[in-house]
Amino acid sequence: QSVLTQPPSASGTPGQRVTISCSGSSSNIGSNYVYWYQQLPGTAPKLLIYRNNQRPSGVPDRFSGSKSGTSASLAISGLRSEDEADYYCTAWDDSLSGVVFGGGTRLTVL
Amino acid sequence: QVQLVESGGGVVQPGRSLRVSCAVSGFTFSSYGLHWVRQAPDKGLEWVAFIWFDGSHTYYADSVKGRFTISRDNSKNTLYLQMNSLRVEDTALYYCARVVVTTTEPYFDYWGQGTLVTVSS
């Protein structure tokens, strides 16, 4: 059971907009930055969103992040086949004094 | 360019020990914090441990606390994870990851390719 809660799966058709939620608590999302990572099959995770809503250079602006209270979300607009991957949210947890991850969401592009 | 290369994985029996390493190049090793993150087969990411840039602070997941030790040798540009009293549930691909800033934020900009640890009798 992960400390951060994500839906196990999400799907959409090319061109659609999908959102992936991430629910936590006051000790993690509620008081710290949220990060999102994308993991393509057979590869290491890649930073997608940092500090709640910032995109590293090279990440398309189709990807956006937001945070409100103890929840965060990742939105992907203009869905493309290459977006098919696993997506993880993560944050520091002050109570655990450690990093916590969501269980991951597998995105399928239909 | 920045490279992190894990090694030392293998098959080990439950209760035994193993040390995995992460050799880095392409940046000033002693200026960056480093984490170990693992991923069991067909499972999600699980954070394992974090060491401050100078080794002054270390943090562990409850699942490995007291059994695993993270350390670094800044003269060898190498990160280590000493794993004792291994359990079947420690079976995973172990990644090392560099953090961008000198905080506890999980702000990983570079990852290695991982080294597979299999705990089995």
Short mmCIF file of C-alpha atoms in Angstrom, two decimals:
data_model
loop_
_atom_site.label_atom_id
_atom_site.label_comp_id
_atom_site.label_asym_id
_atom_site.label_seq_id
_atom_site.Cartn_x
_atom_site.Cartn_y
_atom_site.Cartn_z
CA GLN A 1 0.00 0.00 0.00
CA SER A 2 1.61 3.23 -1.18
CA VAL A 3 1.54 6.38 0.93
CA LEU A 4 0.47 8.40 -2.11
CA THR A 5 -2.63 7.14 -3.90
CA GLN A 6 -2.87 7.06 -7.69
CA PRO A 7 -5.36 5.29 -9.93
CA PRO A 8 -3.71 2.12 -11.28
CA SER A 9 -4.72 2.86 -14.84
CA ALA A 10 -5.85 5.61 -17.18
CA SER A 11 -6.57 5.72 -20.88
CA GLY A 12 -7.42 8.05 -23.70
CA THR A 13 -7.46 8.34 -27.45
CA PRO A 14 -4.94 10.34 -29.47
CA GLY A 15 -5.53 14.06 -29.11
CA GLN A 16 -7.53 13.72 -25.90
CA ARG A 17 -6.71 15.24 -22.53
CA VAL A 18 -6.21 12.93 -19.56
CA THR A 19 -5.52 13.65 -15.93
CA ILE A 20 -3.89 11.47 -13.30
CA SER A 21 -4.56 12.19 -9.66
CA CYS A 22 -2.28 11.77 -6.66
CA SER A 23 -3.68 11.93 -3.16
CA GLY A 24 -1.59 12.29 -0.02
CA SER A 25 -1.68 13.92 3.38
CA SER A 26 -0.54 16.98 5.28
CA SER A 27 2.87 15.48 5.96
CA ASN A 28 3.76 14.94 2.30
CA ILE A 29 1.84 16.71 -0.47
CA GLY A 30 0.30 19.15 1.97
CA SER A 31 3.66 20.55 3.03
CA ASN A 32 6.14 19.67 0.29
CA TYR A 33 6.63 19.90 -3.43
CA VAL A 34 5.22 17.21 -5.71
CA TYR A 35 7.20 15.65 -8.51
CA TRP A 36 6.06 13.51 -11.44
CA TYR A 37 8.09 10.90 -13.29
CA GLN A 38 7.40 9.07 -16.52
CA GLN A 39 8.71 5.54 -16.99
CA LEU A 40 8.66 4.05 -20.46
CA PRO A 41 8.83 0.25 -20.67
CA GLY A 42 12.28 -1.10 -19.86
CA THR A 43 13.79 2.28 -19.02
CA ALA A 44 14.66 4.32 -15.97
CA PRO A 45 12.17 6.97 -14.81
CA LYS A 46 12.41 10.44 -16.31
CA LEU A 47 11.57 13.72 -14.57
CA LEU A 48 8.40 15.18 -16.01
CA ILE A 49 7.24 17.84 -13.53
CA TYR A 50 9.16 19.33 -10.62
CA ARG A 51 8.03 21.53 -7.74
CA ASN A 52 4.32 20.97 -8.40
CA ASN A 53 4.02 22.57 -11.82
CA GLN A 54 7.41 23.23 -13.38
CA ARG A 55 8.57 21.51 -16.55
CA PRO A 56 12.23 20.65 -17.14
CA SER A 57 13.62 21.79 -20.44
CA GLY A 58 12.76 19.33 -23.15
CA VAL A 59 9.43 18.25 -21.66
CA PRO A 60 6.58 19.30 -23.98
CA ASP A 61 4.08 21.83 -22.68
CA ARG A 62 1.40 19.19 -23.24
CA PHE A 63 2.37 18.02 -19.76
CA SER A 64 1.27 20.12 -16.80
CA GLY A 65 1.08 19.66 -13.05
CA SER A 66 -0.98 21.20 -10.31
CA LYS A 67 -1.42 20.89 -6.57
CA SER A 68 -4.19 21.80 -4.18
CA GLY A 69 -4.06 20.99 -0.50
CA THR A 70 -3.10 17.37 -0.10
CA SER A 71 -3.72 16.36 -3.70
CA ALA A 72 -1.93 16.84 -6.97
CA SER A 73 -2.62 16.02 -10.55
CA LEU A 74 -0.81 15.55 -13.83
CA ALA A 75 -2.56 16.55 -17.03
CA ILE A 76 -1.55 15.43 -20.49
CA SER A 77 -3.19 17.20 -23.40
CA GLY A 78 -3.01 16.28 -27.06
CA LEU A 79 -2.39 12.66 -26.12
CA ARG A 80 0.11 10.84 -28.33
CA SER A 81 0.99 7.15 -28.66
CA GLU A 82 4.44 7.78 -27.23
CA ASP A 83 2.86 8.95 -23.97
CA GLU A 84 1.97 5.36 -23.19
CA ALA A 85 3.96 4.76 -20.01
CA ASP A 86 3.79 4.48 -16.24
CA TYR A 87 3.49 7.74 -14.31
CA TYR A 88 4.52 8.22 -10.68
CA CYS A 89 3.98 11.06 -8.25
CA THR A 90 6.36 11.54 -5.36
CA ALA A 91 7.10 13.89 -2.49
CA TRP A 92 9.09 14.12 0.71
CA ASP A 93 7.18 13.05 3.81
CA ASP A 94 8.01 14.99 6.97
CA SER A 95 6.53 12.38 9.32
CA LEU A 96 8.38 9.47 7.74
CA SER A 97 11.53 11.50 7.04
CA GLY A 98 11.67 9.89 3.65
CA VAL A 99 10.54 10.00 0.06
CA VAL A 100 7.15 8.50 -0.76
CA PHE A 101 5.91 7.41 -4.16
CA GLY A 102 2.47 6.78 -5.53
CA GLY A 103 1.74 3.27 -6.74
CA GLY A 104 1.99 4.43 -10.35
CA THR A 105 -0.58 4.88 -13.10
CA ARG A 106 -0.30 2.97 -16.36
CA LEU A 107 -1.48 5.16 -19.20
CA THR A 108 -2.82 3.44 -22.28
CA VAL A 109 -3.34 5.31 -25.53
CA LEU A 110 -6.21 3.57 -27.29
CA GLN B 1 28.16 13.69 -19.93
CA VAL B 2 26.57 12.67 -16.66
CA GLN B 3 26.61 8.93 -16.10
CA LEU B 4 25.55 6.73 -13.20
CA VAL B 5 26.41 3.06 -13.52
CA GLU B 6 25.17 0.55 -10.98
CA SER B 7 26.86 -2.80 -10.41
CA GLY B 8 27.08 -5.61 -7.92
CA GLY B 9 23.64 -7.13 -8.30
CA GLY B 10 23.10 -10.87 -8.42
CA VAL B 11 21.37 -13.82 -6.84
CA VAL B 12 21.72 -14.15 -3.07
CA GLN B 13 20.09 -16.38 -0.48
CA PRO B 14 17.73 -14.99 2.15
CA GLY B 15 19.57 -13.76 5.22
CA ARG B 16 22.80 -13.11 3.33
CA SER B 17 24.45 -9.80 2.45
CA LEU B 18 25.24 -7.97 -0.76
CA ARG B 19 26.77 -4.61 -1.63
CA VAL B 20 25.76 -2.74 -4.75
CA SER B 21 27.65 0.23 -6.13
CA CYS B 22 26.95 3.24 -8.32
CA ALA B 23 29.93 4.73 -10.12
CA VAL B 24 29.38 8.24 -11.40
CA SER B 25 31.11 10.48 -13.90
CA GLY B 26 30.53 13.75 -15.69
CA PHE B 27 29.87 15.91 -12.63
CA THR B 28 31.37 16.92 -9.29
CA PHE B 29 30.31 13.92 -7.22
CA SER B 30 30.87 15.59 -3.85
CA SER B 31 28.36 18.36 -4.64
CA TYR B 32 25.27 16.20 -5.05
CA GLY B 33 23.02 14.13 -2.89
CA LEU B 34 22.20 10.64 -4.08
CA HIS B 35 19.35 8.22 -3.58
CA TRP B 36 18.68 4.54 -4.06
CA VAL B 37 15.27 3.69 -5.50
CA ARG B 38 14.16 0.14 -6.23
CA GLN B 39 11.53 -1.49 -8.36
CA ALA B 40 10.36 -5.04 -7.80
CA PRO B 41 9.50 -7.01 -10.96
CA ASP B 42 6.35 -5.57 -12.52
CA LYS B 43 5.80 -3.29 -9.52
CA GLY B 44 6.07 0.41 -8.82
CA LEU B 45 8.94 2.54 -7.61
CA GLU B 46 9.97 2.35 -3.96
CA TRP B 47 12.39 4.74 -2.35
CA VAL B 48 15.15 3.05 -0.34
CA ALA B 49 17.68 5.56 0.99
CA PHE B 50 19.23 9.01 0.60
CA ILE B 51 22.65 10.42 1.47
CA TRP B 52 23.53 14.06 1.68
CA PHE B 53 26.20 15.44 -0.68
CA ASP B 54 28.86 15.30 2.05
CA GLY B 55 27.61 12.15 3.71
CA SER B 56 26.57 14.06 6.82
CA HIS B 57 22.94 12.91 6.74
CA THR B 58 21.33 9.66 5.71
CA TYR B 59 17.68 8.62 5.53
CA TYR B 60 16.08 5.22 5.07
CA ALA B 61 12.73 3.72 4.22
CA ASP B 62 11.19 1.87 7.16
CA SER B 63 11.29 -1.35 5.13
CA VAL B 64 15.11 -1.35 5.08
CA LYS B 65 16.03 0.59 8.21
CA GLY B 66 18.50 -1.34 10.34
CA ARG B 67 19.37 -3.72 7.50
CA PHE B 68 20.66 -1.45 4.72
CA THR B 69 23.39 1.19 4.88
CA ILE B 70 23.94 3.89 2.29
CA SER B 71 27.42 5.37 2.01
CA ARG B 72 29.63 7.21 -0.42
CA ASP B 73 33.30 7.56 -1.19
CA ASN B 74 33.82 11.02 -2.61
CA SER B 75 37.41 10.15 -3.53
CA LYS B 76 36.20 7.30 -5.74
CA ASN B 77 33.05 8.98 -7.09
CA THR B 78 31.08 5.97 -5.92
CA LEU B 79 27.85 5.44 -4.02
CA TYR B 80 27.20 2.22 -2.13
CA LEU B 81 24.30 0.32 -0.65
CA GLN B 82 25.24 -2.38 1.83
CA MET B 83 22.31 -4.78 2.17
CA ASN B 84 22.28 -7.19 5.11
CA SER B 85 19.72 -9.74 6.25
CA LEU B 86 18.24 -9.82 2.79
CA ARG B 87 14.64 -10.96 2.34
CA VAL B 88 12.78 -12.32 -0.65
CA GLU B 89 10.83 -9.06 -0.77
CA ASP B 90 14.08 -7.12 -1.39
CA THR B 91 14.20 -8.62 -4.88
CA ALA B 92 14.21 -5.66 -7.23
CA LEU B 93 16.04 -3.55 -9.75
CA TYR B 94 18.05 -1.04 -7.73
CA TYR B 95 18.53 2.41 -9.26
CA CYS B 96 20.81 5.17 -8.06
CA ALA B 97 19.60 8.70 -8.78
CA ARG B 98 21.15 12.14 -8.43
CA VAL B 99 19.24 15.02 -6.86
CA VAL B 100 19.39 18.48 -8.34
CA VAL B 101 19.23 20.51 -5.16
CA THR B 102 20.68 20.27 -1.70
CA THR B 103 17.40 19.42 0.00
CA THR B 104 15.38 16.34 0.72
CA GLU B 105 13.15 16.90 -2.30
CA PRO B 106 12.91 13.89 -4.69
CA TYR B 107 14.21 16.09 -7.50
CA PHE B 108 16.04 13.42 -9.53
CA ASP B 109 17.56 14.62 -12.76
CA TYR B 110 19.76 11.63 -13.61
CA TRP B 111 19.23 7.92 -13.03
CA GLY B 112 21.37 4.89 -13.64
CA GLN B 113 20.18 1.88 -15.59
CA GLY B 114 19.76 -0.24 -12.46
CA THR B 115 21.28 -3.43 -11.07
CA LEU B 116 19.10 -6.47 -10.40
CA VAL B 117 19.16 -8.06 -6.97
CA THR B 118 17.39 -11.41 -6.64
CA VAL B 119 16.92 -12.91 -3.19
CA SER B 120 16.06 -16.56 -3.49
CA SER B 121 16.94 -19.87 -1.93
#
